[in-house]
Structure formats: C-alpha cells, structure tokens
mmCIF file of C-alpha atoms in Angstrom:
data_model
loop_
_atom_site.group_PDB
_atom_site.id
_atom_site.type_symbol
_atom_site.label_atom_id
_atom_site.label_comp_id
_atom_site.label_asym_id
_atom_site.label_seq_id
_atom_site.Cartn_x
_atom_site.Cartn_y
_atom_site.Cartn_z
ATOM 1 C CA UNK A 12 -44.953 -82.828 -48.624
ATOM 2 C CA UNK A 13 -47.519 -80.485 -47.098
ATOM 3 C CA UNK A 14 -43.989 -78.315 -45.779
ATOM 4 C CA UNK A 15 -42.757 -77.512 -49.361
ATOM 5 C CA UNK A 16 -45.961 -76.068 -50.342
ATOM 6 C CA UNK A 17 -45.535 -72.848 -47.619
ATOM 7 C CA UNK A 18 -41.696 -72.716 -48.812
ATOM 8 C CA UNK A 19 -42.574 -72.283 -52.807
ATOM 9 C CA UNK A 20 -44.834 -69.958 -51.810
ATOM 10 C CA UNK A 21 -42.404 -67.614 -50.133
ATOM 11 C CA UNK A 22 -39.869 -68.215 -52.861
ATOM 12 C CA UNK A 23 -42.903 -67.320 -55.556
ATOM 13 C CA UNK A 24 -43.773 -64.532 -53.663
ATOM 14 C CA UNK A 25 -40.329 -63.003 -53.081
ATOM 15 C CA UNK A 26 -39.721 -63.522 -57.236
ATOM 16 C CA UNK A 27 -43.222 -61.470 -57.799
ATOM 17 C CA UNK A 28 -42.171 -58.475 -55.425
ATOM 18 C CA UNK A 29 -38.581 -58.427 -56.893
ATOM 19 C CA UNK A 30 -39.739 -58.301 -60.274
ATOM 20 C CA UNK A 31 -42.992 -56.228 -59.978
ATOM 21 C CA UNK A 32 -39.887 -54.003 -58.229
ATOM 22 C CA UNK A 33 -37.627 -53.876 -61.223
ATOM 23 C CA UNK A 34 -40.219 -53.660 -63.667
ATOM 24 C CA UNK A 35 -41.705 -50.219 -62.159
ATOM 25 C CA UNK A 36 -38.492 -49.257 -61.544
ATOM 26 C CA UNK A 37 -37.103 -49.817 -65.524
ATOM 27 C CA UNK A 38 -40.128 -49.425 -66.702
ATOM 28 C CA UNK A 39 -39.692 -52.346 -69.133
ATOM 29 C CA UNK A 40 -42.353 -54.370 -70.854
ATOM 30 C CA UNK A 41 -40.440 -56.995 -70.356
ATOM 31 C CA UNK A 42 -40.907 -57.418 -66.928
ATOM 32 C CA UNK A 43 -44.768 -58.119 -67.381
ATOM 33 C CA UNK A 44 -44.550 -61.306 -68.224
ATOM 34 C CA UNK A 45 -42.346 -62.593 -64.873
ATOM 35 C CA UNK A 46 -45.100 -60.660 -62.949
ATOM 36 C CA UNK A 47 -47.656 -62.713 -64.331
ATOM 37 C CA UNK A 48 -46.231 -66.321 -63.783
ATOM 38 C CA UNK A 49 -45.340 -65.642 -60.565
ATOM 39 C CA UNK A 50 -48.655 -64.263 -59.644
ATOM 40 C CA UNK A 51 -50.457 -67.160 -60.914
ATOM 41 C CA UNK A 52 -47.646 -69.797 -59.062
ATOM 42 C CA UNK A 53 -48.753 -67.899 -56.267
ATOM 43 C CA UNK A 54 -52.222 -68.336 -56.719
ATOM 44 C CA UNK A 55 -52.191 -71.922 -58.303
ATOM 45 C CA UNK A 56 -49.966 -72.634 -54.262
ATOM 46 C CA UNK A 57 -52.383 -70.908 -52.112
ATOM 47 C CA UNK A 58 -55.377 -72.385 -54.067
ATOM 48 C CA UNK A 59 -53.329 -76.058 -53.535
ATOM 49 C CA UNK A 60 -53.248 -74.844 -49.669
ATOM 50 C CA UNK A 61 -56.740 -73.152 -48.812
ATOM 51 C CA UNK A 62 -58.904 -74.640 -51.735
ATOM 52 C CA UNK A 63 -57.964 -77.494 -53.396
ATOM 53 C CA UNK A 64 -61.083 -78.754 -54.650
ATOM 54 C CA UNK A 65 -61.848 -75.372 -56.589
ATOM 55 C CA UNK A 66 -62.218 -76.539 -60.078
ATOM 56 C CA UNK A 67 -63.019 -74.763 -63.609
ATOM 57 C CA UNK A 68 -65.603 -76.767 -65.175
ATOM 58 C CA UNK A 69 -63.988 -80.229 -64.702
ATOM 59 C CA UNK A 70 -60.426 -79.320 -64.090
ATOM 60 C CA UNK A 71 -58.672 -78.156 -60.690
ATOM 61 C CA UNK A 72 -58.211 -74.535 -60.786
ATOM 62 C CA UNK A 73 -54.731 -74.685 -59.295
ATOM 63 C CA UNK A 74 -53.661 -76.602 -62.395
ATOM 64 C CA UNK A 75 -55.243 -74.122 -65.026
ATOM 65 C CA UNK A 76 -53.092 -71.428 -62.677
ATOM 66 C CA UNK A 77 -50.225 -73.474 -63.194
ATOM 67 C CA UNK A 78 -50.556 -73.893 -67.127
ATOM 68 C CA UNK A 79 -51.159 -70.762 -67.508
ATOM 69 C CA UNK A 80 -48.348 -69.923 -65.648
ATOM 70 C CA UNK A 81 -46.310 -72.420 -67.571
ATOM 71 C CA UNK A 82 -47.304 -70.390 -70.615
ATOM 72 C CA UNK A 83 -46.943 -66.931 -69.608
ATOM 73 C CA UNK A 84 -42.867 -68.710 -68.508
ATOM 74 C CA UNK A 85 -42.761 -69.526 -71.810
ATOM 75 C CA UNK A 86 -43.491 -65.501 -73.178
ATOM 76 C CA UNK A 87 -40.637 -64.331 -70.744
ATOM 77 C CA UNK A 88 -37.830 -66.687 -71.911
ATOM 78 C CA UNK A 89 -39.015 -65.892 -75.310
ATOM 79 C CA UNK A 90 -38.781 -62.410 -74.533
ATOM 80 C CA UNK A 91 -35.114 -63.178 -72.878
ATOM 81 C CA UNK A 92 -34.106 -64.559 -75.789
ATOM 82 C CA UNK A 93 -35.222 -62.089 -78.331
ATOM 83 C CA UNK A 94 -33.149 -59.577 -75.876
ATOM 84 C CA UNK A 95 -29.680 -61.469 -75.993
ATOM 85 C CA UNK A 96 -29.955 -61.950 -79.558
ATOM 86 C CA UNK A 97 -30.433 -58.670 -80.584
ATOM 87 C CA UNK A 98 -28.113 -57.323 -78.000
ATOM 88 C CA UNK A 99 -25.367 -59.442 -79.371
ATOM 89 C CA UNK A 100 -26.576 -58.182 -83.070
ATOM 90 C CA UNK A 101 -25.884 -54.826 -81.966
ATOM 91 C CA UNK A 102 -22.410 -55.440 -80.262
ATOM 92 C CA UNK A 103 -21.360 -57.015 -83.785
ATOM 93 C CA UNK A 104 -18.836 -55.005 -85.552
ATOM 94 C CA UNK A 105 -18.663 -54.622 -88.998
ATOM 95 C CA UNK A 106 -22.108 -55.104 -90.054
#
C-alpha cells in the first residue's frame, strides 16, 4: 500500500495547482474552498509519508488534516450546488 500513498499525492497536488490556477485566474470565491481541501489532502499524505506519528493532543494529525479536509469538501459541493441552482433559476423563463 505504501505505492498509492506517492500516487494520491501527485493527483492531490496536480488538483491544488489546477485550481489555485483557475481561481486566480476567475477570480472566484468559489475556488477557495477546492484550494483548501486539497492543500490539507496534501498535507494529511505527506504527514502519512514523513511523520506519521505527529499527533494533536491524542489524535494523529494526518487524520485532523483529513477531516478537515472532509469538511472544507463539504463547503465546495455546497457552494457547487448553490451555483447550479441558481444558474438554472436564472435560465427559467417566465418568472
């Protein structure tokens, strides 16, 4: 299992610099959020990798990274959502 953890990395990585990318180049709010989990699946992997017996109080750092992370996922499709809805509310004719 020790291969995956270099290959999420990348992947996490490559998400981060794409969206850090899009979100300077929009200049969107929005974007914020998908900069955020991926930094912190980044760090929660290279924490797994280089220092895995970091821990905050009694729990593992990389874990807090990844809730967090989890949580800061959960803003963005929020935020994704809110976006398609009221995108479709403004394509509706007649109203």
């Amino acid at each position: 299992m020790d291969f995956i953890l270099p290959i999420l990395l990348a992947v996490f990585f490559i998400h981060l610099l794409v969206f850090a990318r899009l979100g300077l180049k929009r200049r969107e709010f929005y974007y914020l959020a998908l900069v955020v989990t991926f930094t912190l699946l980044c760090a929660s992997i290279l924490l797994r990798m280089f220092a895995p017996e970091l821990a905050l109080g009694s729990w593992n750092l990389a874990w807090v990274l990844r809730v967090g992370a989890w949580l800061s996922a959960l803003v963005s499709i929020s935020w994704t959502l809110s976006r398609i809805l009221r995108r479709r509310r403004e394509r509706q004719p007649g109203d």
